[in-house]
Each structure stands twice: as structure tokens, then as C-alpha cells.
Short mmCIF file of C-alpha atoms in Angstrom, two decimals:
data_model
loop_
_atom_site.label_atom_id
_atom_site.label_comp_id
_atom_site.label_asym_id
_atom_site.label_seq_id
_atom_site.Cartn_x
_atom_site.Cartn_y
_atom_site.Cartn_z
CA MET B 1 17.32 112.35 107.61
CA LEU B 2 20.34 114.26 106.39
CA GLU B 3 19.98 117.91 105.68
CA GLU B 4 22.46 120.23 104.04
CA ASN B 5 24.71 121.97 106.58
CA ASP B 6 28.45 122.45 107.37
CA LYS B 7 28.87 118.69 107.59
CA TYR B 8 26.79 117.56 104.60
CA SER B 9 26.10 119.01 101.17
CA LEU B 10 23.56 117.76 98.58
CA ARG B 11 23.87 118.36 94.84
CA GLU B 12 22.31 117.32 91.53
CA ASP B 13 18.76 117.17 92.90
CA ASN B 14 19.92 115.34 96.03
CA THR B 15 21.53 112.54 94.02
CA GLU B 16 25.02 113.32 95.37
CA LEU B 17 25.93 113.46 99.06
CA THR B 18 29.26 114.98 100.22
CA ILE B 19 30.48 114.41 103.79
CA ARG B 20 33.13 116.81 105.09
CA ASN B 21 35.73 116.39 107.86
CA ILE B 22 35.43 112.63 108.05
CA ILE B 23 35.74 111.14 111.53
CA ASN B 24 35.47 107.57 112.78
CA SER B 25 31.81 107.98 113.79
CA ASP B 26 30.87 108.80 110.18
CA ALA B 27 31.33 105.15 109.33
CA GLY B 28 28.16 103.10 108.83
CA SER B 29 25.17 102.52 106.52
CA TYR B 30 23.67 105.34 104.40
CA THR B 31 20.22 104.92 102.72
CA CYS B 32 19.13 106.73 99.55
CA ARG B 33 15.32 106.85 98.96
CA ALA B 34 13.64 107.97 95.71
CA THR B 35 9.89 108.78 95.84
CA ASN B 36 7.17 109.70 93.29
CA LYS B 37 3.39 109.38 93.04
CA ALA B 38 3.64 105.75 92.14
CA GLY B 39 5.67 104.87 95.23
CA PHE B 40 9.31 104.78 96.41
CA THR B 41 12.51 102.75 96.23
CA GLU B 42 15.64 102.80 98.36
CA LYS B 43 19.14 101.35 98.49
CA GLN B 44 21.89 101.29 101.10
CA SER B 45 25.62 102.14 100.83
CA PHE B 46 28.17 101.36 103.56
CA LEU B 47 30.94 103.86 104.38
CA GLN B 48 34.09 102.44 106.00
CA VAL B 49 36.45 105.00 107.58
CA PHE B 50 40.16 104.15 107.97
CA VAL B 51 41.90 105.76 110.96
CA GLN B 52 45.68 106.01 111.47
CA PRO B 53 46.88 104.08 114.56
CA HIS B 54 47.28 106.27 117.63
CA ILE B 55 48.58 105.19 121.06
CA ILE B 56 46.26 106.52 123.74
CA GLN B 57 47.68 104.83 126.88
CA LEU B 58 51.34 104.32 127.82
CA GLN B 59 53.07 105.48 131.01
CA ASN B 60 56.30 105.06 132.95
CA GLU B 61 56.39 102.38 135.62
CA THR B 62 58.42 101.81 138.78
CA THR B 63 59.00 98.48 140.51
CA VAL B 64 61.49 96.84 142.85
CA GLU B 65 64.12 94.20 142.20
CA ASN B 66 62.65 90.66 142.26
CA GLY B 67 59.14 92.14 142.06
CA HIS B 68 56.45 91.92 139.31
CA VAL B 69 55.28 94.61 136.90
CA THR B 70 52.93 94.91 133.91
CA LEU B 71 53.54 97.44 131.14
CA THR B 72 50.35 98.44 129.29
CA CYS B 73 50.03 99.96 125.83
CA GLU B 74 46.63 100.76 124.25
CA ALA B 75 46.05 102.11 120.75
CA GLU B 76 43.06 102.96 118.56
CA GLY B 77 42.63 103.01 114.80
CA GLU B 78 40.70 101.45 111.92
CA PRO B 79 41.53 98.73 111.20
CA ILE B 80 42.54 97.82 114.76
CA PRO B 81 46.37 98.05 114.92
CA GLU B 82 48.73 95.32 116.06
CA ILE B 83 51.05 96.23 118.96
CA THR B 84 54.74 95.32 119.26
CA TRP B 85 57.05 95.91 122.24
CA LYS B 86 60.78 96.62 121.85
CA ARG B 87 63.35 96.66 124.69
CA ALA B 88 65.91 99.39 123.93
CA SER B 89 68.75 97.85 125.98
CA ASP B 90 69.18 94.85 123.65
CA GLY B 91 66.70 95.47 120.80
CA ARG B 92 64.58 92.41 121.71
CA THR B 93 60.97 92.61 120.38
CA PHE B 94 57.79 91.03 121.81
CA THR B 95 54.54 90.56 119.91
CA ASP B 96 51.30 88.94 121.08
CA GLY B 97 52.15 85.56 122.66
CA ASP B 98 55.95 85.97 122.73
CA ARG B 99 57.98 84.90 125.77
CA SER B 100 61.58 85.42 126.86
CA GLN B 101 63.92 82.44 127.05
CA ASP B 102 63.73 82.41 130.87
CA ASP B 103 59.91 82.74 130.78
CA ARG B 104 60.03 85.85 132.95
CA ILE B 105 58.65 88.18 130.24
CA GLU B 106 55.41 87.56 128.31
CA SER B 107 53.41 89.70 125.86
CA ILE B 108 49.59 89.41 125.88
CA GLY B 109 47.49 91.41 123.39
CA HIS B 110 43.80 91.77 122.59
CA HIS B 111 41.80 94.23 120.46
CA GLY B 112 44.29 97.13 120.32
CA LYS B 113 45.60 96.63 123.84
CA SER B 114 48.83 94.87 124.85
CA ALA B 115 50.33 94.02 128.22
CA LEU B 116 54.01 93.14 128.78
CA ARG B 117 54.27 91.18 132.03
CA ILE B 118 57.64 90.90 133.77
CA ARG B 119 58.13 88.55 136.72
CA ASN B 120 61.14 88.41 139.09
CA VAL B 121 62.32 91.78 137.85
CA MET B 122 66.09 92.14 137.39
CA LEU B 123 68.21 95.30 137.23
CA SER B 124 68.87 94.57 133.56
CA ASP B 125 65.13 94.95 132.89
CA SER B 126 65.25 98.66 133.65
CA GLY B 127 65.39 101.23 130.86
CA ARG B 128 63.37 102.31 127.84
CA TYR B 129 60.61 100.25 126.21
CA ASP B 130 59.07 101.23 122.85
CA CYS B 131 55.45 100.49 121.99
CA GLU B 132 54.58 100.48 118.27
CA ALA B 133 51.02 100.29 116.95
CA ALA B 134 50.85 99.43 113.24
CA SER B 135 48.21 98.70 110.61
CA ARG B 136 48.20 98.56 106.83
CA ILE B 137 47.65 102.32 106.58
CA GLY B 138 50.32 103.54 109.01
CA GLY B 139 51.90 103.31 112.44
CA HIS B 140 52.53 105.19 115.70
CA GLN B 141 55.30 104.72 118.29
CA LYS B 142 55.76 105.90 121.86
CA SER B 143 58.29 105.14 124.59
CA MET B 144 58.11 104.58 128.34
CA TYR B 145 60.71 103.93 131.03
CA LEU B 146 60.82 101.16 133.61
CA ASN B 147 62.53 102.24 136.80
CA VAL B 148 63.80 99.37 138.98
CA GLU B 149 64.53 100.24 142.58
CA TYR B 150 66.90 98.11 144.64
CA ALA B 151 68.67 97.99 147.97
CA PRO B 152 72.31 99.19 148.28
CA LYS B 153 75.03 97.04 146.72
CA PHE B 154 78.76 97.21 147.49
CA ILE B 155 80.81 97.09 144.30
CA SER B 156 84.33 97.15 145.76
CA ASN B 157 86.01 93.74 146.05
CA GLN B 158 88.80 94.95 148.31
CA THR B 159 87.92 94.55 151.97
CA ILE B 160 91.42 94.18 153.49
CA TYR B 161 93.74 97.18 153.70
CA TYR B 162 97.31 97.43 155.00
CA SER B 163 99.11 100.29 156.67
CA TRP B 164 101.55 101.04 159.47
CA GLU B 165 101.96 103.62 162.19
CA ASN B 166 101.71 107.25 161.01
CA ASN B 167 100.97 106.15 157.44
CA PRO B 168 97.51 107.45 156.33
CA ILE B 169 95.29 104.98 154.47
CA ASN B 170 91.99 105.61 152.61
CA ILE B 171 89.28 102.94 152.78
CA SER B 172 86.63 103.38 150.07
CA CYS B 173 82.98 102.45 150.61
CA ASP B 174 81.70 102.27 147.02
CA VAL B 175 77.93 101.73 146.88
CA ILE B 176 75.27 101.70 144.16
CA SER B 177 71.54 101.85 144.91
CA ASN B 178 68.20 103.16 143.63
CA PRO B 179 67.09 105.43 145.15
CA PRO B 180 70.44 106.78 146.43
CA SER B 181 71.45 105.58 149.85
CA SER B 182 72.85 107.22 152.97
CA ILE B 183 76.29 105.91 154.02
CA PHE B 184 77.68 105.71 157.55
CA TRP B 185 81.02 104.51 158.93
CA SER B 186 81.22 102.92 162.35
CA ARG B 187 83.48 100.87 164.57
CA GLU B 188 82.22 98.86 167.50
CA LYS B 189 78.84 100.68 167.26
CA ILE B 190 80.54 104.09 167.39
CA LEU B 191 79.75 106.37 164.44
CA LEU B 192 82.80 107.84 162.70
CA PRO B 193 84.22 110.38 162.78
CA ALA B 194 83.85 110.96 166.53
CA ARG B 195 84.73 114.10 168.46
CA ASN B 196 87.32 112.41 170.65
CA ILE B 197 89.01 110.65 167.70
CA THR B 198 91.24 112.97 165.68
CA ASN B 199 93.15 110.51 163.51
CA ILE B 200 90.04 109.22 161.68
CA LYS B 201 88.21 111.41 159.14
CA THR B 202 85.66 110.92 156.33
CA TYR B 203 85.55 112.52 152.87
CA ARG B 204 82.98 112.38 150.07
CA ASP B 205 84.26 111.52 146.60
CA GLY B 206 81.27 111.57 144.26
CA LYS B 207 79.02 108.73 145.39
CA LYS B 208 81.75 107.22 147.58
CA ILE B 209 82.56 107.96 151.20
CA LEU B 210 86.26 107.65 152.03
CA LEU B 211 87.41 106.78 155.52
CA GLU B 212 90.92 108.14 156.19
CA ILE B 213 92.76 106.45 159.05
CA THR B 214 96.19 107.48 160.31
CA PRO B 215 97.23 104.68 162.69
CA ILE B 216 99.01 105.92 165.80
CA SER B 217 98.83 102.70 167.82
CA ASP B 218 97.89 99.06 167.51
CA ASN B 219 94.34 99.93 168.62
CA ASP B 220 93.70 101.64 165.26
CA PHE B 221 94.06 98.34 163.42
CA GLY B 222 91.01 96.13 163.22
CA ARG B 223 87.49 96.02 161.76
CA TYR B 224 85.47 98.95 160.39
CA ASN B 225 81.87 98.82 159.12
CA CYS B 226 80.24 100.73 156.27
CA THR B 227 76.42 100.89 156.40
CA ALA B 228 74.29 101.95 153.41
CA ILE B 229 70.52 102.58 153.78
CA ASN B 230 67.73 103.56 151.36
CA SER B 231 63.94 103.08 151.19
CA ILE B 232 64.31 99.55 149.80
CA GLY B 233 66.71 98.18 152.39
CA SER B 234 70.09 98.40 154.08
CA ARG B 235 73.45 96.65 153.74
CA ILE B 236 76.61 96.45 155.88
CA GLN B 237 80.12 95.81 154.57
CA GLU B 238 83.03 95.00 156.88
CA TYR B 239 86.55 96.23 156.12
CA VAL B 240 89.73 95.14 157.92
CA LEU B 241 92.76 97.35 158.50
CA THR B 242 95.85 95.19 159.07
CA LEU B 243 99.33 96.14 160.19
CA ALA B 244 101.56 95.93 157.12
CA ASP B 245 104.90 94.18 157.15
CA VAL B 246 108.00 94.24 154.98
CA PRO B 247 108.11 91.67 152.16
CA SER B 248 109.53 88.22 152.63
CA SER B 249 112.82 87.38 150.96
CA PRO B 250 113.08 86.61 147.22
CA HIS B 251 114.35 83.14 146.34
CA GLY B 252 115.79 81.13 143.48
CA LEU B 253 118.72 83.48 142.76
CA ARG B 254 120.73 82.34 139.70
CA VAL B 255 123.01 83.70 136.98
CA ILE B 256 121.42 83.42 133.53
CA GLU B 257 124.09 85.26 131.50
CA LEU B 258 127.76 85.85 132.24
CA SER B 259 130.80 87.47 130.63
CA GLN B 260 134.11 88.96 131.75
CA THR B 261 132.56 92.30 132.77
CA TYR B 262 128.87 91.76 133.51
CA ALA B 263 126.39 89.25 134.92
CA LYS B 264 122.62 88.98 134.47
CA ILE B 265 120.88 87.75 137.63
CA PHE B 266 117.35 86.30 137.84
CA PHE B 267 115.29 85.66 141.00
CA ASN B 268 111.75 84.71 142.02
CA LYS B 269 109.35 87.12 143.72
CA PRO B 270 108.86 86.78 147.51
CA ASP B 271 105.95 84.69 148.72
CA SER B 272 104.50 87.64 150.68
CA HIS B 273 104.56 91.33 149.84
CA GLY B 274 103.67 92.26 153.43
CA GLY B 275 100.29 93.70 152.49
CA VAL B 276 101.79 96.64 150.62
CA PRO B 277 102.77 96.45 146.92
CA ILE B 278 106.48 95.94 146.25
CA HIS B 279 108.10 99.09 144.87
CA HIS B 280 111.46 97.70 143.70
CA TYR B 281 114.22 95.21 144.50
CA GLN B 282 117.66 96.00 145.94
CA MET B 283 120.57 93.82 144.87
CA ASP B 284 123.87 93.94 146.79
CA PHE B 285 127.08 92.47 145.39
CA LYS B 286 130.80 92.48 146.22
CA GLU B 287 134.01 90.66 145.52
CA VAL B 288 134.58 87.73 147.86
CA SER B 289 137.82 89.28 149.05
CA SER B 290 136.16 92.64 149.80
CA ASP B 291 134.01 93.82 152.72
CA THR B 292 132.27 96.61 150.81
CA TRP B 293 128.90 95.88 149.26
CA LYS B 294 127.74 97.73 146.16
CA VAL B 295 124.03 98.37 145.58
CA VAL B 296 121.96 98.13 142.36
CA HIS B 297 118.19 98.74 142.14
CA SER B 298 115.88 96.93 139.73
CA HIS B 299 113.77 98.72 137.12
CA GLY B 300 110.44 98.75 138.92
CA THR B 301 109.40 95.24 139.92
CA GLN B 302 111.43 93.44 137.26
CA THR B 303 113.05 90.27 138.60
CA ILE B 304 116.14 90.49 136.38
CA VAL B 305 119.07 92.73 137.34
CA VAL B 306 122.27 93.31 135.33
CA LEU B 307 125.55 93.83 137.17
CA ALA B 308 128.01 95.76 134.98
CA ASN B 309 131.63 96.94 135.16
CA LEU B 310 132.79 93.76 136.84
CA GLU B 311 136.39 92.51 136.91
CA ALA B 312 137.31 89.55 134.75
CA ASN B 313 138.11 86.19 136.33
CA THR B 314 136.83 87.41 139.73
CA THR B 315 134.51 85.73 142.26
CA TYR B 316 131.49 87.72 143.49
CA GLU B 317 128.78 87.34 146.11
CA VAL B 318 125.25 88.62 145.40
CA LYS B 319 122.01 88.86 147.39
CA VAL B 320 118.63 90.58 146.82
CA ALA B 321 115.82 92.02 148.98
CA ALA B 322 112.34 93.35 148.18
CA VAL B 323 111.27 96.87 149.17
CA ASN B 324 107.68 98.05 149.76
CA GLY B 325 106.13 101.11 151.40
CA LYS B 326 106.83 99.74 154.87
CA GLY B 327 110.51 99.15 154.17
CA GLN B 328 113.07 96.64 152.99
CA GLY B 329 112.53 92.95 153.61
CA GLU B 330 115.02 90.25 154.38
CA TYR B 331 117.79 89.37 151.95
CA SER B 332 117.78 86.17 149.97
CA LYS B 333 120.45 83.54 150.27
CA ILE B 334 123.85 84.63 148.94
CA GLU B 335 124.71 83.39 145.47
CA ILE B 336 128.36 83.10 144.40
CA PHE B 337 129.57 83.32 140.80
CA GLN B 338 132.83 83.94 138.96
CA THR B 339 133.26 86.12 135.87
CA LEU B 340 134.94 84.67 132.81
CA PRO B 341 138.70 85.05 132.33
CA VAL B 342 140.09 87.51 129.80
CA ARG B 343 140.47 86.05 126.30
CA GLU B 344 140.85 87.10 122.72
CA PRO B 345 137.94 89.21 121.37
CA SER B 346 135.19 87.67 119.33
CA PRO B 347 135.10 88.45 115.58
CA PRO B 348 133.73 91.93 114.87
CA SER B 349 130.36 92.36 113.17
CA ILE B 350 130.38 94.79 110.24
CA HIS B 351 128.10 96.21 107.55
CA GLY B 352 129.02 98.64 104.81
CA GLN B 353 127.81 101.30 102.39
CA PRO B 354 129.42 103.38 99.61
CA GLY B 355 131.17 106.53 100.80
CA ALA B 356 132.05 109.81 99.09
CA GLY B 357 133.92 109.41 95.79
CA LYS B 358 135.97 106.27 95.38
CA SER B 359 135.60 105.15 99.01
CA PHE B 360 133.61 102.60 101.01
CA LYS B 361 132.50 102.90 104.65
CA LEU B 362 132.53 99.84 106.95
CA SER B 363 130.55 100.29 110.22
CA ILE B 364 131.62 98.15 113.19
CA THR B 365 129.06 96.83 115.67
CA LYS B 366 130.37 96.60 119.24
CA GLN B 367 131.31 93.00 119.97
CA ASP B 368 132.48 90.96 122.95
CA ASP B 369 135.96 92.32 123.64
CA GLY B 370 136.95 89.25 125.65
CA GLY B 371 137.22 91.23 128.88
CA ALA B 372 139.96 93.59 127.65
CA PRO B 373 139.61 96.76 125.56
CA ILE B 374 140.02 96.47 121.78
CA LEU B 375 143.43 97.97 120.92
CA ASN B 376 143.09 98.11 117.16
CA TYR B 377 141.45 96.66 114.08
CA VAL B 378 143.57 95.15 111.31
CA VAL B 379 141.90 95.47 107.92
CA LYS B 380 143.07 93.58 104.82
CA TYR B 381 141.37 94.13 101.48
CA LYS B 382 141.88 93.49 97.78
CA SER B 383 139.91 93.32 94.58
CA LYS B 384 138.53 89.96 93.50
CA ASP B 385 141.09 89.86 90.73
CA LYS B 386 143.28 86.83 91.54
CA GLU B 387 146.43 88.70 90.64
CA ASP B 388 145.76 91.61 93.01
CA GLN B 389 147.70 91.82 96.30
CA TRP B 390 146.24 92.22 99.79
CA LEU B 391 146.44 95.75 101.22
CA GLU B 392 146.64 96.15 104.99
CA LYS B 393 145.61 99.04 107.27
CA LYS B 394 145.34 99.47 111.05
CA PHE B 395 142.73 101.52 112.90
CA LEU B 396 142.38 102.34 116.58
CA GLY B 397 140.07 100.16 118.65
CA ASN B 398 137.78 103.04 119.64
CA LYS B 399 136.65 103.54 116.04
CA ASP B 400 133.09 102.63 115.16
CA HIS B 401 133.69 102.76 111.41
CA ILE B 402 136.49 102.30 108.85
CA VAL B 403 136.80 104.06 105.46
CA LEU B 404 138.62 102.37 102.55
CA GLU B 405 139.76 104.93 99.96
CA HIS B 406 141.17 105.04 96.40
CA LEU B 407 139.09 102.09 95.22
CA GLN B 408 138.09 101.31 91.62
CA TRP B 409 134.65 101.89 90.14
CA ASN B 410 132.43 98.86 89.48
CA VAL B 411 134.93 96.43 91.02
CA GLY B 412 134.26 93.75 93.66
CA TYR B 413 136.38 93.66 96.83
CA GLU B 414 137.13 91.16 99.60
CA VAL B 415 137.74 92.39 103.17
CA GLN B 416 139.14 90.68 106.29
CA ILE B 417 138.85 92.44 109.68
CA ILE B 418 140.57 91.25 112.86
CA ALA B 419 140.05 92.76 116.34
CA THR B 420 143.03 92.77 118.73
CA ASN B 421 143.26 93.12 122.52
CA ARG B 422 146.14 92.58 124.93
CA LEU B 423 145.73 88.79 124.82
CA GLY B 424 145.66 88.35 121.09
CA HIS B 425 143.45 88.75 118.06
CA SER B 426 140.06 87.46 117.02
CA GLU B 427 139.13 85.20 114.17
CA PRO B 428 138.85 87.22 110.92
CA THR B 429 135.49 88.50 109.77
CA MET B 430 135.01 88.18 106.01
CA TYR B 431 133.08 90.80 104.04
CA GLU B 432 132.55 91.39 100.32
CA PHE B 433 131.18 94.38 98.41
CA ILE B 434 131.05 95.82 94.89
CA MET B 435 131.82 99.46 94.17
CA PRO B 436 129.13 101.36 92.25
CA PRO B 437 129.60 102.38 88.58
CA LYS B 438 131.43 105.60 87.78
CA PRO B 439 129.03 108.52 88.31
CA ASN B 440 128.11 111.14 85.65
CA ILE B 441 130.93 113.73 85.80
CA ILE B 442 128.83 116.61 84.43
CA ALA B 443 126.02 115.93 86.84
CA ASP B 444 128.48 115.59 89.72
CA THR B 445 130.33 118.83 88.95
CA LEU B 446 127.37 121.02 88.04
CA PHE B 447 124.67 119.74 90.35
CA SER B 448 126.54 118.13 93.21
CA GLY B 449 125.20 119.46 96.46
CA LEU B 450 122.26 121.24 94.79
CA GLY B 451 118.77 120.41 95.83
CA ILE B 452 115.79 119.94 93.53
CA GLY B 453 114.70 123.55 94.09
CA ALA B 454 118.10 124.91 93.06
CA VAL B 455 118.15 122.83 89.85
CA ILE B 456 114.64 124.03 88.92
CA GLY B 457 115.72 127.63 89.59
CA LEU B 458 118.71 127.29 87.27
CA ALA B 459 116.47 125.84 84.53
CA VAL B 460 114.01 128.73 84.82
CA ALA B 461 116.85 131.29 84.71
CA ALA B 462 118.25 129.66 81.56
CA LEU B 463 114.82 129.76 79.90
CA LEU B 464 114.41 133.46 80.72
CA LEU B 465 117.88 134.19 79.27
CA ILE B 466 116.93 132.45 75.99
CA LEU B 467 113.71 134.48 75.78
CA VAL B 468 115.60 137.78 76.31
CA VAL B 469 118.21 136.94 73.64
CA THR B 470 115.46 135.99 71.19
CA ASP B 471 113.56 139.23 71.85
CA VAL B 472 116.70 141.38 71.33
CA SER B 473 117.43 139.56 68.06
CA CYS B 474 113.88 140.22 66.83
CA PHE B 475 114.28 143.90 67.74
CA PHE B 476 117.37 144.47 65.58
CA MET B 477 116.61 142.07 62.72
CA ARG B 478 112.80 142.20 62.38
CA GLN B 479 111.88 145.38 64.28
CA CYS B 480 109.34 143.44 66.37
CA GLY B 481 109.03 141.79 69.77
CA LEU B 482 108.55 143.02 73.35
CA LEU B 483 111.61 145.32 73.25
CA MET B 484 110.33 146.94 70.02
CA CYS B 485 106.93 147.61 71.63
CA ILE B 486 108.59 149.22 74.66
CA THR B 487 110.83 151.40 72.42
CA ARG B 488 107.87 152.65 70.38
CA ARG B 489 105.92 153.52 73.52
CA ILE B 490 108.85 155.43 74.99
CA CYS B 491 110.05 157.20 71.81
CA GLY B 492 106.54 158.02 70.53
CA LYS B 493 105.36 158.91 66.99
CA LYS B 494 108.37 161.06 66.10
CA THR B 495 110.71 158.15 66.07
CA GLY B 496 108.19 156.18 64.11
CA SER B 497 107.79 158.93 61.42
CA SER B 498 111.52 159.35 60.95
CA GLY B 499 111.95 155.61 60.71
CA LYS B 500 109.26 155.38 58.06
CA SER B 501 110.81 158.24 56.03
CA LYS B 502 114.12 156.43 56.02
CA GLU B 503 112.40 153.26 54.89
CA LEU B 504 110.67 155.14 52.06
CA GLU B 505 113.98 156.53 50.83
CA GLU B 506 115.49 153.09 50.81
CA GLY B 507 112.44 151.75 48.96
CA LYS B 508 112.71 154.51 46.38
CA ALA B 509 116.35 153.71 45.59
CA ALA B 510 115.59 149.98 45.30
CA TYR B 511 112.68 150.70 42.97
CA LEU B 512 114.85 152.81 40.63
CA LYS B 513 117.45 150.08 40.40
CA LEU B 514 114.75 147.54 39.57
CA LEU B 515 113.31 149.67 36.76
CA LEU B 516 116.71 150.29 35.23
CA LYS B 517 117.44 146.59 35.24
CA GLU B 518 114.12 145.73 33.60
CA GLU B 519 114.57 148.35 30.84
CA ASN B 520 118.07 147.18 30.04
CA GLY B 521 118.33 146.94 26.26
CA LYS B 522 115.05 148.88 25.83
CA GLU B 523 114.17 152.48 25.57
CA ALA B 524 115.21 154.18 28.71
CA LEU B 525 112.57 155.87 30.75
CA SER B 526 112.81 159.55 31.36
CA ALA B 527 113.64 160.85 34.74
CA GLU B 528 110.33 162.71 34.81
CA THR B 529 108.38 159.51 34.30
CA ILE B 530 110.29 157.70 36.98
CA GLU B 531 109.89 160.62 39.35
CA ILE B 532 106.16 160.66 38.76
CA LYS B 533 105.81 156.96 39.57
CA ILE B 534 107.79 157.30 42.71
CA SER B 535 105.88 160.40 43.71
CA ASN B 536 102.59 158.62 43.13
CA ASP B 537 103.77 155.80 45.33
CA ILE B 538 104.81 158.29 47.99
CA ILE B 539 101.46 160.07 47.81
CA GLN B 540 99.57 156.80 48.18
CA THR B 541 101.61 155.87 51.26
CA LYS B 542 99.90 156.68 54.53
CA GLU B 543 101.55 157.18 57.85
CA SER B 544 99.48 154.41 59.42
CA ASP B 545 100.46 151.81 56.78
CA SER B 546 102.80 149.00 57.78
CA LYS B 547 106.28 148.59 56.36
CA ALA B 548 105.03 145.72 54.22
#
């Protein structure tokens, strides 16, 4: 029997039942019974309570690599929620009955509880997993973390190092593990560093342990072991320190480009770098008739070297060697080549643009001089008019541009340029151009050399000058404007009163002349009458009235 209290209230002669603070246990069947002297009747009503999903069991898990683990998520709610798993690393979701492609992961759910089973656990399985419980009235999500422990792993691929006597070398033992591992260096079962060994030291660089070896004899070269240990297991990595050597000799020397004064040499890299990276290449060359070798170094490890400032029609010998940290290797086989003989220069390459005034600038690109310096350039030019004659000018060979002057506006020209050295002259280079139209003389004279800011400034100054002239004109002709306002403020009322008196006198005289003209041929008015009219006008005039 339900009685009225904090939970239940009855109203309208017990015909209305109110249930407060609904919880899941309030769900069920409620019976209403009506009774009188003749008997009773009763009916039932079922109350269904909907409850938002809520996850009540989910916890972090730890397992080992290649092991098995089950992740459990349990939720309550009404109706019973469905549970979905989501792996944060790749966004993959698992619902009841889902499996991964490799069949290692399977989701099994039943009545608000789901288990995610993972077999043959991999390192990629570690990380965050989200459990989401959802029903038609809402959802709830929680996260857990799967920690995968594993034995140490060496992540460095380099196991062979090269050095030479008195050259320090660092060997890195780079290890990853979970939980973190302890790292030890040893050689022939002797832990390093040892008290009686001074040329071998260890340093910690983050998670790595560096072994620094300064070889002082052949005994310091050989095998060294790095051991990493944690609670899951241990691993050993062997490193070899080898005596470095100089590189072997480059091969395949050949000339790939040749002129009178330079040669471009190509060669193949040596088959062995000696264990130490090659730093650069040294190329030696000399004239066949000379005993003195000249030296040129490559740019880094490039296998093309340019020999410059050579003599024309001369035979040279060239050889190359590779250089690494240990030293210089053996030279390659000697290659012999001969520079080209001196000849006439090649035709010059030119491009042009209009110059100042009636001129045109022709820029000369440095060309093959044939092995001898350019002495001069011979320039012939004329307008395209058939009757015009060729004009000829000479310029020194060290010029990089030529200026043609006193040309005609809007006229096309033909140009021939010949380069000359001590052996002769080149083939002519032909060039054509058209002079621009005649420029605006006013614009050129007034605004030549002025920037946009200067032109705008001149325009503003001209506008201000026009405004000042206009204001002065209004002052003298109309007695108005800015200047008139300033004058009245400075001079005050006295000037204004005297000005008005003068205006009244002038008005009086004009009025008398008008009356006399109107009464011409009629009876003349008496002076008294006229004086009275004028006086009346004067009396009616107030000091504050305008001139109008």
C-alpha cells in the first residue's frame, strides 16, 4: 500500500498518484483499487522508467608483446545500451561480432557488457580505446589505455664503424623498450669503461648510450657489444670498429667540354671510400712540357671539375684523387687532352632596349672569344628606308653595351655587329628594332624626373592657389568669403558701422537720382518731401540689417 510521504503524493480523493525523484526501481506495475459497500474494483497500470546509458566498468590494461588480453566495458541503462569500441590510433570501430582482417581482434557483447579480445598482441595495438554505450535516449563514452610491454629493440642499422689511430669515434647504442631498459657496453666480457682503459669512455645522450673510442693501437679495433635488459627480456647487439683506409682511385676520366681556355672534366667515383665518407676530390693538371702540377679542388663530392685559364692549342695532363677523413687516396690514370687553337670569335649575342632621348642601348652577352681577347666591336646601322646609308661605329672590346644616338622617332632600324680579335672577325650578328613614338614634350619638361608624390603635391598646391585667388576676389568684389570673415573679426564693429554708414550715403544719392528721373516731365518734388522719405528710410534701417 502506498501512503503519502516525500516520495508519493495523493490528490483528488486518492485518484491521482504523483511519484517524485524517479529511479530505475520505480518501474513496475501499480494497482488502483476502488471500494464501497457493494464491493470493490481494481485496475493495473505499468510504469516504464528510461535511464540514460552509463558506463560502470572500464579500466586500463597492460599486456606483453605476442600475449593475449581482453578489454571489458560494462554499461547500464534502460533500454539496455549497445556498446561500440573505437581504436584511437586508426579510428577502427568494433561492434558485437566484428573481427579484424587478421582475426586477431574480436568484439563479443551481451546484455550491456562487451569484451574486446586481442590475440598475439602487437606494438601497434597499444594506445587509447574508446567505449561508447548508446541507446535511443542518449549515450555515454569513456576511454582506457592498453599498455604493451616488450623486450629491448635496437633501432640503429649501422653496426660497422671506421676510424684510425688517434681519431675519436662515437658508437651509438640506440634502444627502445617498455619498460625502459638498462644498457651496458662490454668487450670480451669486460664491462666498459674500465679503470685501466683510458681511451674508451661512455656518455648518455637521452635514451642512447654513446661509446667513445680513441684508437691508439691495432688492439682497439674489433668487436664491441651493447647489452640492453628490462623486465621482459634482454638483447645484445654487436658493433665492429674497423681501421679506416684512404679511398681507392677514381676512374673513367674524360673531357666532356673543351675550348681554347678551359676544359670540363668528368670522372667516376672510386669503388671504395675507405670506410670514411669522401670529403672532396683533388684534381692535378699541368702542361706536358712542364714539371709543375697545379691543383684544383671539386665543389664537395661533385664528379665534374672545370679547369680554367688554360693556354690555347696546348697539351695538358690531368689526374684526380679522392680525399676522406683518413687522407688522400691514389690518383687515377693520367688523361691527356689538347685545348683548341685560337680562332676568330663567335658572333656576339645582343639584346636591346630604348635609351634616354633619341638613343637605343644594345647589351652584349659575353661570347666565345676564340681563345684571344675581343679587341673591338664594329657596329653598322641604318634605318629600314632603302635609300638610307649604313653608319659605322667602333667600340672597345671590353664594353658590355653599345649606345646608338641621334636616331629618329618611330623609325625601324637594322643593326650588324661584328666582334674582332687578333686573328680576325666573327660572322655578323643581325638585330632589328623600332624606336618609340615621340614623347609628350610638356610632360617630359614639366614632370620628367618627378615621382607620383611630387606630381600630386604640385596639383594640391595649384588647387590651394586657385582657392586663395577666388577668396580674395570675393573679398573686394562681393565683401564675402573667408578673408572677409577674418577682417570683420579683427576690425570689430567699428569698421562695420563706418562701412554701413558709407553704404547708406551711397544708397541715398542713388535714390535721389532715381526719383528725379521718374518725375521728369512731372511736378517736381520738394526737397522737404524727398528729405522726409530718405530720413524715414534711414530711421527704419537697423544696424543689424544686411546690405541687401
